[in-house]
mmCIF file of C-alpha atoms in Angstrom:
data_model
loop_
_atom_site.group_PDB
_atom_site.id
_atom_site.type_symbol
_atom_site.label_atom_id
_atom_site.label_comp_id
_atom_site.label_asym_id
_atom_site.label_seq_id
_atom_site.Cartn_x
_atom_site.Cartn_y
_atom_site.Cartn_z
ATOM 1 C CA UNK A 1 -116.591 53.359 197.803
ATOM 2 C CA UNK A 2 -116.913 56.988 199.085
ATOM 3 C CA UNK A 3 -115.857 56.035 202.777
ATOM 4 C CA UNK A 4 -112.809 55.328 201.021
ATOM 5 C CA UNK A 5 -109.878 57.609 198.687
ATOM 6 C CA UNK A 6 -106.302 56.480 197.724
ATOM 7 C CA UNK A 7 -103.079 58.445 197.704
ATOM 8 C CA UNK A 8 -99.390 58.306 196.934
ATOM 9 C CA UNK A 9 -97.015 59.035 199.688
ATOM 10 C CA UNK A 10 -94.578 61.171 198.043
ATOM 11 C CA UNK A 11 -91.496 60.439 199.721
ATOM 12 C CA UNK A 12 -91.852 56.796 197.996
ATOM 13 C CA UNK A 13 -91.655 58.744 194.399
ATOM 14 C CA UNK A 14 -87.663 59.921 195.160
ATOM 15 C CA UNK A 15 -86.444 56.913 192.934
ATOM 16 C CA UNK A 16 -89.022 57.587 190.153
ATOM 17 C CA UNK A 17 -87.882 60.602 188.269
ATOM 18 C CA UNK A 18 -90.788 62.366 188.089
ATOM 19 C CA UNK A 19 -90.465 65.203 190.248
ATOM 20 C CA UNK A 20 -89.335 67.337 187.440
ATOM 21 C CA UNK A 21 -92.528 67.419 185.473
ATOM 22 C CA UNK A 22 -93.795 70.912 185.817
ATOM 23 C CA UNK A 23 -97.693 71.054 187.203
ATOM 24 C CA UNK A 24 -98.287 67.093 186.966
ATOM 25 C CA UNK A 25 -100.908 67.059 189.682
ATOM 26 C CA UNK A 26 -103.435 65.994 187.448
ATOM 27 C CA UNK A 27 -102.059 62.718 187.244
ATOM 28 C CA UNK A 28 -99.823 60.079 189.831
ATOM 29 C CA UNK A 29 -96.502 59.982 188.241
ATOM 30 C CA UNK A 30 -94.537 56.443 188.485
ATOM 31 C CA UNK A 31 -92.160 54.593 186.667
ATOM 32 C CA UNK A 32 -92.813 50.784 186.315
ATOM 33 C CA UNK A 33 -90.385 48.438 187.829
ATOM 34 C CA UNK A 34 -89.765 51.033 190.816
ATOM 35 C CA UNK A 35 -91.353 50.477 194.108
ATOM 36 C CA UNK A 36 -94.468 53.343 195.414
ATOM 37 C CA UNK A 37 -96.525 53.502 198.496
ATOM 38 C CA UNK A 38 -100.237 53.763 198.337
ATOM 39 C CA UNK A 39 -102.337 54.794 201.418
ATOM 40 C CA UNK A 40 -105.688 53.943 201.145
ATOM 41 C CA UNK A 41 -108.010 55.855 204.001
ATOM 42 C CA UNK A 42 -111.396 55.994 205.085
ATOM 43 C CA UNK A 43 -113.551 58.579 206.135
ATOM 44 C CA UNK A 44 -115.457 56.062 208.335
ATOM 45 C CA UNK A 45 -115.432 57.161 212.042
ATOM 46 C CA UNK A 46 -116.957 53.300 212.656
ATOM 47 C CA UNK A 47 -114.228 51.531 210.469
ATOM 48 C CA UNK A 48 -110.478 50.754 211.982
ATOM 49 C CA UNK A 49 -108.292 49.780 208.663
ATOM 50 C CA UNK A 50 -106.162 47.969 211.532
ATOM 51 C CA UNK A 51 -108.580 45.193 210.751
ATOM 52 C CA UNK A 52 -107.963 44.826 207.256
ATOM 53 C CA UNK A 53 -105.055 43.883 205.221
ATOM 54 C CA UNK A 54 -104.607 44.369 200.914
ATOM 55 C CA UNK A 55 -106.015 40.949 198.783
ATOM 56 C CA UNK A 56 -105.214 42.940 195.473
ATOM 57 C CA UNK A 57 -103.307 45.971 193.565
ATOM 58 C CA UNK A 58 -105.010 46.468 189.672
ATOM 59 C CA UNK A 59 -104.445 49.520 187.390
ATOM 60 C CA UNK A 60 -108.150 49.927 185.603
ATOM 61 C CA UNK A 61 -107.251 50.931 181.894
ATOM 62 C CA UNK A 62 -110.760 51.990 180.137
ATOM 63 C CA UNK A 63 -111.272 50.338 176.688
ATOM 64 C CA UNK A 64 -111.954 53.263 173.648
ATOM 65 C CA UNK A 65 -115.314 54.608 174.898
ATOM 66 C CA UNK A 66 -116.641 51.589 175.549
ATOM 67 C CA UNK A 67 -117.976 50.248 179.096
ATOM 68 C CA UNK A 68 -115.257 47.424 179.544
ATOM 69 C CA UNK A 69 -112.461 47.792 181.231
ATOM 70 C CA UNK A 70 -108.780 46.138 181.086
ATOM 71 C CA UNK A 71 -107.379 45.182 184.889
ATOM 72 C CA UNK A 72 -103.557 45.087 184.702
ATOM 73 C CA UNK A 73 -102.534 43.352 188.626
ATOM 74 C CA UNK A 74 -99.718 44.881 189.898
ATOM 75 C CA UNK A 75 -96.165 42.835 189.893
ATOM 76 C CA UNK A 76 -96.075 42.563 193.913
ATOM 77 C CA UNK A 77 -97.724 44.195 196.580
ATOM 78 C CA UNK A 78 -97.321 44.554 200.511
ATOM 79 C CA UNK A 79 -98.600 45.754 203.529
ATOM 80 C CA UNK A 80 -96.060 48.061 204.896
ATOM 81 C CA UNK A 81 -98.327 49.665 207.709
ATOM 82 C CA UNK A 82 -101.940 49.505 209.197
ATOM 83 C CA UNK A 83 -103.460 52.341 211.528
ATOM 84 C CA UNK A 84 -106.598 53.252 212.605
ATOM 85 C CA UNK A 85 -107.656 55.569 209.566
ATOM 86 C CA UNK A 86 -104.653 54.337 207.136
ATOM 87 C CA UNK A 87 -103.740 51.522 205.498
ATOM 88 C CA UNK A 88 -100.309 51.390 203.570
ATOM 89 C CA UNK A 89 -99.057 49.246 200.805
ATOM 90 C CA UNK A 90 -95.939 48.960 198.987
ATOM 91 C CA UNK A 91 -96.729 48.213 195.338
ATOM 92 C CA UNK A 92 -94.315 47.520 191.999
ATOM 93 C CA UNK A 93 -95.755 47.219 188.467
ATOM 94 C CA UNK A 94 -94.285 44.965 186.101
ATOM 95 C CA UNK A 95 -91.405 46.620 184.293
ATOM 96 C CA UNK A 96 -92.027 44.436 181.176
ATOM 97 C CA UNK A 97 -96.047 44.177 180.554
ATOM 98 C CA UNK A 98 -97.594 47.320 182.430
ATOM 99 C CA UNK A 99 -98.651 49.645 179.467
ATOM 100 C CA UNK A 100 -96.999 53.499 179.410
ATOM 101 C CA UNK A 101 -98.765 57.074 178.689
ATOM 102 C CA UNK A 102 -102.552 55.809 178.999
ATOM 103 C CA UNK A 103 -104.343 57.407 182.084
ATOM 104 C CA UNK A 104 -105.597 54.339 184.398
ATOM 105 C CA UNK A 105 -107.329 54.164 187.781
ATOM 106 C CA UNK A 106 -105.808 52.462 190.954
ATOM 107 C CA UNK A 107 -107.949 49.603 192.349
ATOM 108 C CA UNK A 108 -107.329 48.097 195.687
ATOM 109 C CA UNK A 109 -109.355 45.302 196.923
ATOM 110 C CA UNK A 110 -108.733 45.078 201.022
ATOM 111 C CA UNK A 111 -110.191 42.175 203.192
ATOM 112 C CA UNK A 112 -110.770 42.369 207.030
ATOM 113 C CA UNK A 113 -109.076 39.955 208.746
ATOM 114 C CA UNK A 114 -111.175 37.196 210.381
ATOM 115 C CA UNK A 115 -112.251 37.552 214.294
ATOM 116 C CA UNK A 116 -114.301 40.049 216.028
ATOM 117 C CA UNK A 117 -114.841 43.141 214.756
ATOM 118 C CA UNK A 118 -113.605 46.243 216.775
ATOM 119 C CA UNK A 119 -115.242 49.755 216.339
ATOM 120 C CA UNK A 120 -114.280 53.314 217.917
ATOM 121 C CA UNK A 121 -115.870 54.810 221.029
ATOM 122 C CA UNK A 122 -119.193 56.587 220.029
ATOM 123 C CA UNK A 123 -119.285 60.237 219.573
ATOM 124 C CA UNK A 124 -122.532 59.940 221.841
ATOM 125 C CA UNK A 125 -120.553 58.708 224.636
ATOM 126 C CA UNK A 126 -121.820 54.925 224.170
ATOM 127 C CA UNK A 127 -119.313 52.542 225.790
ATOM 128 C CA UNK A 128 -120.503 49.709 224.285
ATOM 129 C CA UNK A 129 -119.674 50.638 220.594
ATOM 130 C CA UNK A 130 -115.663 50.842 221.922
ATOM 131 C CA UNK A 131 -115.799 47.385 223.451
ATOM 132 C CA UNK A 132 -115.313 44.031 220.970
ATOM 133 C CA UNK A 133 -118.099 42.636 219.349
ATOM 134 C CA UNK A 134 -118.706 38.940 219.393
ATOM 135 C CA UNK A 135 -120.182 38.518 215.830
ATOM 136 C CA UNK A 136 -118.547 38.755 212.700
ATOM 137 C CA UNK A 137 -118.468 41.525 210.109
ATOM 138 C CA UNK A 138 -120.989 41.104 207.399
ATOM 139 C CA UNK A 139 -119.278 42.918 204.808
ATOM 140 C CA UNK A 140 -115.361 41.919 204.701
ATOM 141 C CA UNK A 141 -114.354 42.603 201.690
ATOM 142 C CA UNK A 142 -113.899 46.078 199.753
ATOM 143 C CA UNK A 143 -113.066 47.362 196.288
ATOM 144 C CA UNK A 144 -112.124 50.928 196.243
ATOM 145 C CA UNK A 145 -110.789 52.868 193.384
ATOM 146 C CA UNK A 146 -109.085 56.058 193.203
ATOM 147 C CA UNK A 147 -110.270 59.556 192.163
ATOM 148 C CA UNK A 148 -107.279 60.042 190.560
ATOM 149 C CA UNK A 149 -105.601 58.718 187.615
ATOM 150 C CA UNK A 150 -102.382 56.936 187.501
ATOM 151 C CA UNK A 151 -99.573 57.270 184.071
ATOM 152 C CA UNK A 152 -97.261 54.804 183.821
ATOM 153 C CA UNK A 153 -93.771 55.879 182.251
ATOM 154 C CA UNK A 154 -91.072 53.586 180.981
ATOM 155 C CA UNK A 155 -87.681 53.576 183.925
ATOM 156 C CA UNK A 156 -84.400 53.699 182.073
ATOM 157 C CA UNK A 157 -82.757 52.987 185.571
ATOM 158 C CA UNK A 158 -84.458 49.386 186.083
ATOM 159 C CA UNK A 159 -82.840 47.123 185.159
ATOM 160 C CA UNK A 160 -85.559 44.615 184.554
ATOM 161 C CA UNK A 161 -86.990 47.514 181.483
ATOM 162 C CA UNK A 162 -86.099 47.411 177.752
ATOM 163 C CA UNK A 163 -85.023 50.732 178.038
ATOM 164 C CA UNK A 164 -82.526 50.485 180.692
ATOM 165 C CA UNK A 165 -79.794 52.510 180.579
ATOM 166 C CA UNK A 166 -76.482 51.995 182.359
ATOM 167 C CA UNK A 167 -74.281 54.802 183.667
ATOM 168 C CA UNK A 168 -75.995 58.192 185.769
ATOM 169 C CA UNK A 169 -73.948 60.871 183.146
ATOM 170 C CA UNK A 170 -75.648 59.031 180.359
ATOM 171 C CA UNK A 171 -79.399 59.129 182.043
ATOM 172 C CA UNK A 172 -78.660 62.583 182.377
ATOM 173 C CA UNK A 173 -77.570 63.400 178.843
ATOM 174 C CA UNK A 174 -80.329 61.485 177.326
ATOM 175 C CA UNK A 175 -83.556 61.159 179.817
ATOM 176 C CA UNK A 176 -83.172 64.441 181.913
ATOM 177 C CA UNK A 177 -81.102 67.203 179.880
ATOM 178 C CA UNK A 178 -84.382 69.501 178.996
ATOM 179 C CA UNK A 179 -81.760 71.836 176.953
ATOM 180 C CA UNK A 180 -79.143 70.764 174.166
ATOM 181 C CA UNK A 181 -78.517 72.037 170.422
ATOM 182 C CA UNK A 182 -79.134 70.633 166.943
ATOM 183 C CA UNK A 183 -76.204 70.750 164.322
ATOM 184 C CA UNK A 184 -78.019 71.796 160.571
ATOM 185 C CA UNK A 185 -77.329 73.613 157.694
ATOM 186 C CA UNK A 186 -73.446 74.643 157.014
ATOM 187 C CA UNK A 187 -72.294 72.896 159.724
ATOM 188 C CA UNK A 188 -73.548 74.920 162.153
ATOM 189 C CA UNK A 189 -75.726 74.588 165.295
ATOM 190 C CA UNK A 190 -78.970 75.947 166.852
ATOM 191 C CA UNK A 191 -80.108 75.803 170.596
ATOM 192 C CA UNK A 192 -83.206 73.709 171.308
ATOM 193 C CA UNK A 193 -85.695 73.645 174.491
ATOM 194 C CA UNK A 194 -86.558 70.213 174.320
ATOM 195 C CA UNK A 195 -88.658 70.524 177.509
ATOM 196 C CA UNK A 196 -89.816 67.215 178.413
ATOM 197 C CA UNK A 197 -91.109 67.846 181.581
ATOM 198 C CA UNK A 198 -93.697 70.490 180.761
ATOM 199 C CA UNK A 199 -97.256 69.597 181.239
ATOM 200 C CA UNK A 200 -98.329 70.159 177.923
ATOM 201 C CA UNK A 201 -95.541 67.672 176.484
ATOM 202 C CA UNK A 202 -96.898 64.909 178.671
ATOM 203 C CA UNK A 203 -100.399 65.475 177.991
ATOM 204 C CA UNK A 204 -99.329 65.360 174.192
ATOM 205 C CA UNK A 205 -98.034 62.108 174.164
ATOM 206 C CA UNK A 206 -101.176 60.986 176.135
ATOM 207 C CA UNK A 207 -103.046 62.313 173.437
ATOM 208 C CA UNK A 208 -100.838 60.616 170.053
ATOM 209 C CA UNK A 209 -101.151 57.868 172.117
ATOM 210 C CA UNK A 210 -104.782 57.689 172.923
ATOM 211 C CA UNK A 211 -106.067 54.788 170.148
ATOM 212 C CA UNK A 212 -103.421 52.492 170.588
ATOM 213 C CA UNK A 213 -103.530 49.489 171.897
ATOM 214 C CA UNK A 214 -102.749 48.421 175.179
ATOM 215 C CA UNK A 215 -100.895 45.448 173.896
ATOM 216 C CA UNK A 216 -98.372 48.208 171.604
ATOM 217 C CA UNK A 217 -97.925 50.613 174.591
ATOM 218 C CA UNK A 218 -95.575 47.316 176.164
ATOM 219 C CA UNK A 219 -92.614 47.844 174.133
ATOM 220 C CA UNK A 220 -90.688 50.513 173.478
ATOM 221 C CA UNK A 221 -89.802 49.857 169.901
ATOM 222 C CA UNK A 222 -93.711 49.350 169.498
ATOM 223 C CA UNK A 223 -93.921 53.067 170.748
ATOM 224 C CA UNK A 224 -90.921 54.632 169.023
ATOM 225 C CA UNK A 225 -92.342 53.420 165.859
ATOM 226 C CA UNK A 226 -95.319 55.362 166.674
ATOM 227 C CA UNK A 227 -94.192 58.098 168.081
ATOM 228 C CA UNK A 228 -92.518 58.348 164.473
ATOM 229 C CA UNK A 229 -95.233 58.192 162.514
ATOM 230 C CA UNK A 230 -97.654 60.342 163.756
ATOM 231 C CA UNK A 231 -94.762 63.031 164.627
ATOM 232 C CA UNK A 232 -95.050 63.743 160.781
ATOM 233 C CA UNK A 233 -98.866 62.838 160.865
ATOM 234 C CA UNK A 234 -100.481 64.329 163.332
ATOM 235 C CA UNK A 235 -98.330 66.754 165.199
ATOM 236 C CA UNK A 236 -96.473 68.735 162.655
ATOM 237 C CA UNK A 237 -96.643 69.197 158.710
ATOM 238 C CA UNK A 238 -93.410 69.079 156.734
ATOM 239 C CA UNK A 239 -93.039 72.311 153.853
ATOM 240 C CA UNK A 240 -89.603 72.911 152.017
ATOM 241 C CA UNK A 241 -91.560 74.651 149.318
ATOM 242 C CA UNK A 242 -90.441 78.098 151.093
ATOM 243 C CA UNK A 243 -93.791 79.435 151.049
ATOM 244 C CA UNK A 244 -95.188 79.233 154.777
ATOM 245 C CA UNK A 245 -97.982 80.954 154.784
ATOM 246 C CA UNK A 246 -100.823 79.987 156.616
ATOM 247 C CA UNK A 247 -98.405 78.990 159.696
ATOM 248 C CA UNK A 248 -94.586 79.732 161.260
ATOM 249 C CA UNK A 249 -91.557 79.061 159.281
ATOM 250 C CA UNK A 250 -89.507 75.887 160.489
ATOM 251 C CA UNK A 251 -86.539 78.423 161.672
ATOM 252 C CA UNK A 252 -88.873 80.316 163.756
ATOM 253 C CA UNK A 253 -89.168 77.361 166.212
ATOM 254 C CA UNK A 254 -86.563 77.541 169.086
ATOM 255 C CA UNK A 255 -87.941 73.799 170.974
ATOM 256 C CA UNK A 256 -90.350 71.422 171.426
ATOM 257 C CA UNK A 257 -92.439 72.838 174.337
ATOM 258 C CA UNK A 258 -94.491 75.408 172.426
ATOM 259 C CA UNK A 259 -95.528 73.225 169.327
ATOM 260 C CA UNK A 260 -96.923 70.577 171.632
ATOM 261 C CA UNK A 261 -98.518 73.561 173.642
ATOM 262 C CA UNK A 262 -100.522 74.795 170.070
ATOM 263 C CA UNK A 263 -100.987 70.846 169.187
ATOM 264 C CA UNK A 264 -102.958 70.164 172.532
ATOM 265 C CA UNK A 265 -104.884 73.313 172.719
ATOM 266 C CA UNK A 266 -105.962 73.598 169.158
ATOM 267 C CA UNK A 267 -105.959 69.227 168.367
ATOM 268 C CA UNK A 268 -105.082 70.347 164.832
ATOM 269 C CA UNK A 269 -101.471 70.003 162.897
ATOM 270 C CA UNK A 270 -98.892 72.280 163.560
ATOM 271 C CA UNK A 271 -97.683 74.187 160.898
ATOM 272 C CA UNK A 272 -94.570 73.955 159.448
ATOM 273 C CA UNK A 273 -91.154 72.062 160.272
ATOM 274 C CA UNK A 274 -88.652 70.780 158.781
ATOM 275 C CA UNK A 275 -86.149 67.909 159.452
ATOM 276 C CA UNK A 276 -84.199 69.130 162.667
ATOM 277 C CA UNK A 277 -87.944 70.499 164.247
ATOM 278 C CA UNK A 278 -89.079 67.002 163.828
ATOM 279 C CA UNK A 279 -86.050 65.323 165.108
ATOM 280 C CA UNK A 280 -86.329 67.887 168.155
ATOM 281 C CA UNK A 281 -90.242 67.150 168.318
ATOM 282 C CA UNK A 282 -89.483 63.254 168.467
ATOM 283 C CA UNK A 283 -86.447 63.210 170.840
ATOM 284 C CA UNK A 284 -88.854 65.704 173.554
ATOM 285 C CA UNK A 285 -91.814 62.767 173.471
ATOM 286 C CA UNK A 286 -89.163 59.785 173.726
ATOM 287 C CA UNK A 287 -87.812 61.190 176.576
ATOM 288 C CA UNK A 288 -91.028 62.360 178.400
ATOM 289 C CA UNK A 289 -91.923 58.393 177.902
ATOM 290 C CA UNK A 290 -88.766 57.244 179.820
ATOM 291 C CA UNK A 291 -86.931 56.354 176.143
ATOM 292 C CA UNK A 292 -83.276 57.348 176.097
ATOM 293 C CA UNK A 293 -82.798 59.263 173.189
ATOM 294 C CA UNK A 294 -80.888 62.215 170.992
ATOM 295 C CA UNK A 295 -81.408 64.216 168.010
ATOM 296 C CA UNK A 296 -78.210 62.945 165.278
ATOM 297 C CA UNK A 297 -77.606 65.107 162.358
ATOM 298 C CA UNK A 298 -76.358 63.122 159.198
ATOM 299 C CA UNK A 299 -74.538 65.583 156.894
ATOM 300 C CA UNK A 300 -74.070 64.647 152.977
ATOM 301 C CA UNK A 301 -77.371 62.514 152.772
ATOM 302 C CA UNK A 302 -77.949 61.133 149.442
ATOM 303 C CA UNK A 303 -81.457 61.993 147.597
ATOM 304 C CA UNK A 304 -83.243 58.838 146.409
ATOM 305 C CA UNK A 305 -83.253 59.409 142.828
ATOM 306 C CA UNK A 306 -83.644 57.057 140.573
ATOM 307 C CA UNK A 307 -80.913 55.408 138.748
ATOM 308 C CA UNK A 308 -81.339 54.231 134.994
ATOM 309 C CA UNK A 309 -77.499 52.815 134.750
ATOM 310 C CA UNK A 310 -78.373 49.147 134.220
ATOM 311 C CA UNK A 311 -76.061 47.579 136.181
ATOM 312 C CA UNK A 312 -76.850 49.907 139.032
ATOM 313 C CA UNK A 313 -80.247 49.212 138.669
ATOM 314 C CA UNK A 314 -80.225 45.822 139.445
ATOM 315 C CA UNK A 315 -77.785 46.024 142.318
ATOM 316 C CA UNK A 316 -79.777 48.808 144.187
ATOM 317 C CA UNK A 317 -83.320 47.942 142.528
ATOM 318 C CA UNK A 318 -83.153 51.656 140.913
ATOM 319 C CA UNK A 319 -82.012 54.164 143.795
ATOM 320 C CA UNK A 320 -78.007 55.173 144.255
ATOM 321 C CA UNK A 321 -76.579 54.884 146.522
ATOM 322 C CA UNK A 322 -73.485 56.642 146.348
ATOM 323 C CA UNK A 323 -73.199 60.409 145.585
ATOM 324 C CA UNK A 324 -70.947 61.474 142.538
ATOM 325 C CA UNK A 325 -69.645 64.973 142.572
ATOM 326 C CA UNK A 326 -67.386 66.496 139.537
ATOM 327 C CA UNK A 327 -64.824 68.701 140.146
ATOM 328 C CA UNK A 328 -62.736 71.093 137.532
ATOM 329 C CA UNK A 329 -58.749 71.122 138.041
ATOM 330 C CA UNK A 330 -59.106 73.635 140.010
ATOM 331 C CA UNK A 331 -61.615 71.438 142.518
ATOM 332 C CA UNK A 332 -64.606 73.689 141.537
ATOM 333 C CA UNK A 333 -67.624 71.806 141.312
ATOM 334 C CA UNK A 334 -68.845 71.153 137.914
ATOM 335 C CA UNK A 335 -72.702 71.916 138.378
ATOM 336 C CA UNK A 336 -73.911 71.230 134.741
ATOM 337 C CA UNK A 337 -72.752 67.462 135.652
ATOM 338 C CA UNK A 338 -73.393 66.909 139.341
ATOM 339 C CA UNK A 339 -76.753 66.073 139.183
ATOM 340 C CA UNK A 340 -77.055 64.400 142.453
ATOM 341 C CA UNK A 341 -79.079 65.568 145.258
ATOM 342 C CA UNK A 342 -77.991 65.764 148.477
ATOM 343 C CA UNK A 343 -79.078 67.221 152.255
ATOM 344 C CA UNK A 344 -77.952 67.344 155.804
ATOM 345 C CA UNK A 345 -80.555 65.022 157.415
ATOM 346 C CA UNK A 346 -81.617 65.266 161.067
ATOM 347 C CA UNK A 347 -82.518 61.980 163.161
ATOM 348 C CA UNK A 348 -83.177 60.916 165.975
ATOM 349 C CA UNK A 349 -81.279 58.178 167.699
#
């Protein structure tokens, strides 16, 4: 109802996390399994909220342009407070079934409290709409829903969530650290800006994430597995061939941030990147999800040729999976026999 809005007190988001995304007004920030306080307030100069009291705490997820709706009911909820104009309630969402990274509305169903019903003095100067009235409220019940939408992101310091993480050096490291460096090539490393917290990272993985199911946004393996695939299938295209035209070479990239910022504004594919860009790509969206991650260079990574040694073949079913290397006395390699393939590989982990 318009008599009606919903806020976040933000001293209640201190245990969340969230304060270091950059510009996040848009949304309310929270981590699930972590306690929040929502004041609901009315604009009603007839209505005291000291009458009422909470009946129920939803997040309203909409359904893939349709007209339904999917009501997920908070874990617990409380009345902390009750004034005249505000109403305040201690909420928690599930830390094991509240769906991450979809934009969802807060609904709060409050219920006055049986009796007489009390109204404010009259701006007219009418005593007798201060003093109790002996009938009862017609209308006790209301459903009010917020202007603003709420994300959900996964808490690696809950216990209760799959992604828990013990240890505060470690959360750091792998959940905060916006900075770090990527080992490729001859051993040798590169800085990277993984930049979780900007806004266009967040609004990114709102927008990989858009189609999928509310059921697959539960789990974290469900979403890593996603994240994944359309890393390489939406977000950025892979080229080794050396020619880049048409785009930016994979060593002109110095972090995440900016190839999320052209993915959002443009919704096309970034082009190019290579291994370590995509491992820096996929470790920036884990993180901004709440998923404790870092990028893992393998060096020596065998190429998955196929083998026609018979033996072999049936062992492996056709790809080796060792790598042979022929040296000269001298420990030169002998190039006109090595014929495997190999790379540094960059993960994520």
């Amino acid at each position: 109802m318009s008599d009606f809005s919903i806020g976040i007190d933000a001293k209640s988001l201190n245990s969340h996390h969230v304060s270091e995304f950059e510009d996040s007004n848009e949304f309310f920030l929270v981590r699930r399994g972590q306690t929040f306080t929502l004041n609901v307030e009315t604009s009603d100069s007839s209505l005291l909220l000291d009458q009422f009291y909470p009946k129920d705490v939803y997040l309203v997820y909409p359904q893939g342009g349709t007209s339904t709706t999917l009501l997920i009911a908070a874990k617990s909820f409380r009345m902390t407070s009750r004034k005249a104009t505000t109403l305040s309630i201690t909420v928690t969402l599930d830390p094991r079934s509240t769906p991450i990274a979809s934009p969802a509305k807060i609904s709060v169903i409050i219920e006055q409290a049986k009796g007489p019903v009390r109204r404010r003095r009259s701006s007219t100067g009418d005593d007798s709409a201060s003093k109790l009235a002996a009938i009862e409220s017609e209308e006790r019940t209301f459903s009010i829903l917020s202007d603003k939408e709420m994300v959900v992101l996964f808490n690696p310091w809950c216990k209760e969530d799959l992604v828990y993480m013990e240890g505060e050096d470690r959360l750091k490291e792998y959940v905060m650290r916006e900075r770090g460096r990527i080992w490729w090539g001859g051993k040798a490393s590169r800085a990277w800006y993984f930049g979780q917290f900007e806004p266009q990272c967040l609004l990114a993985l709102i927008e990989i994430m858009k189609d999928v199911r509310m059921e697959d946004r539960v789990s974290p393996i469900s979403i890593a597995r996603v994240l994944s695939y359309r890393v390489n299938d939406k977000v950025l295209e892979g080229n080794w061939s050396g020619d880049y035209s048409g785009g930016s070479t994979p060593t002109s990239w110095t972090g995440s941030a900016k190839i999320l910022n052209k993915f959002v504004q443009s919704a096309q594919v970034v082009k190019y990147g290579q291994c370590w860009v995509f491992s820096g790509l996929l470790t920036t969206l884990c993180r901004t999800a709440g998923i404790a991650c870092r990028s893992v260079t393998n060096y020596v990574s065998a190429h998955d040729a196929k083998n026609t040694d018979r033996k072999e073949l049936e062992m492996t079913g056709g790809y080796n999976r060792v790598v042979d290397v022929y040296l000269d006395e001298k420990g030169n390699v002998l190039d006109d026999v090595t014929n495997d393939s190999t790379w540094y590989l960059i993960m994520l982990e």
